[in-house]
């Protein structure tokens, strides 16, 4: 069933960005020390924005091994990279365009693709090439950042979506009727659960109910199915989002 979550509660979104930037630098330093490279999948949505801005600022930006860092995305929306809803666009504006990471080491999902299935297959090939995995093997990220939707979705793994049950593909195109941008692309659960480290970043009182549901859930919500088999699972949650959790130490 994978490792139990390590939950860190911080005061507010600012403190979350600081704690997350520190955790990312620690994971990067450890990975480069042990394996010579840091392979990370970034999260989309609003919550990680402040973390990316913090990572692009001193002291964190100087401490990151940017030249040994490879960046992928946990999911993407079916829009072009310069669209306001693009996860790549957001990460590029707040972080990637501001740090000395070689452009050849940034892999975005072609959200604008006419043929979503082909774009998902292309991304799976990018993963296999960079992680040097063969057919049937799953890439092992050093770190995957994730958010949490109020319905319990994470990346673009939505409740009730057949993609949640995917066991072969590493990347899938998803049609999420309820989402602002229904056409989506996502890393699948086998990839999330093969990671060395997964870190959820969650903020805001509107998330309190789903945080309680997810951390107390035996795995019906997609976010609760994220349990790295041989990796660490961390949650950094702000006080507002943790408001319904049982007293400290009980979760
Ligand atoms: C996306 C995300 C998605 C996100 C949650 C939380 O593309 O929308 O990857 O999984 O993490 O929806 O989003 P917020 O941080 O905006 O609340």
Tab-separated table of C-alpha atoms in Angstrom, residues 3 6 20 22-32 35 38-41 139-146 191-200 226-235:
chain	number	residue	atom	x	y	z
A	3	UNK	CA	4.284	4.824	2.623
A	6	UNK	CA	4.117	12.818	6.258
A	20	UNK	CA	7.890	23.805	-0.494
A	22	UNK	CA	13.074	24.238	0.797
A	23	UNK	CA	11.738	20.701	0.214
A	24	UNK	CA	12.359	20.941	-3.546
A	25	UNK	CA	15.951	22.126	-3.029
A	26	UNK	CA	16.552	19.294	-0.539
A	27	UNK	CA	15.173	16.705	-2.961
A	28	UNK	CA	17.246	18.149	-5.821
A	29	UNK	CA	20.452	18.207	-3.784
A	30	UNK	CA	19.902	14.617	-2.635
A	31	UNK	CA	19.099	13.363	-6.137
A	32	UNK	CA	22.076	15.041	-7.825
A	35	UNK	CA	22.308	9.966	-9.137
A	38	UNK	CA	17.199	15.675	-10.571
A	39	UNK	CA	14.092	14.683	-12.490
A	40	UNK	CA	10.988	16.500	-11.308
A	41	UNK	CA	7.362	16.747	-12.434
A	139	UNK	CA	9.935	6.064	-14.997
A	140	UNK	CA	10.985	6.850	-11.414
A	141	UNK	CA	10.844	10.588	-10.762
A	142	UNK	CA	12.987	12.016	-7.981
A	143	UNK	CA	10.074	14.305	-7.086
A	144	UNK	CA	6.501	14.785	-8.259
A	145	UNK	CA	4.597	17.879	-7.105
A	146	UNK	CA	0.826	17.537	-6.916
A	191	UNK	CA	4.075	6.821	-12.546
A	192	UNK	CA	2.950	8.754	-9.467
A	193	UNK	CA	3.356	5.654	-7.295
A	194	UNK	CA	6.782	4.795	-8.700
A	195	UNK	CA	8.280	8.145	-7.605
A	196	UNK	CA	11.040	8.458	-4.983
A	197	UNK	CA	9.132	11.408	-3.516
A	198	UNK	CA	5.645	12.827	-3.989
A	199	UNK	CA	4.732	16.173	-2.442
A	200	UNK	CA	1.171	17.531	-2.250
A	226	UNK	CA	-1.253	8.262	-4.549
A	227	UNK	CA	0.885	6.080	-2.265
A	228	UNK	CA	4.422	5.697	-3.589
A	229	UNK	CA	5.316	1.996	-3.257
A	230	UNK	CA	8.975	2.574	-2.320
A	231	UNK	CA	8.986	6.347	-2.023
A	232	UNK	CA	8.152	9.135	0.395
A	233	UNK	CA	4.739	10.812	0.485
A	234	UNK	CA	4.619	14.342	1.850
A	235	UNK	CA	1.843	16.879	2.263
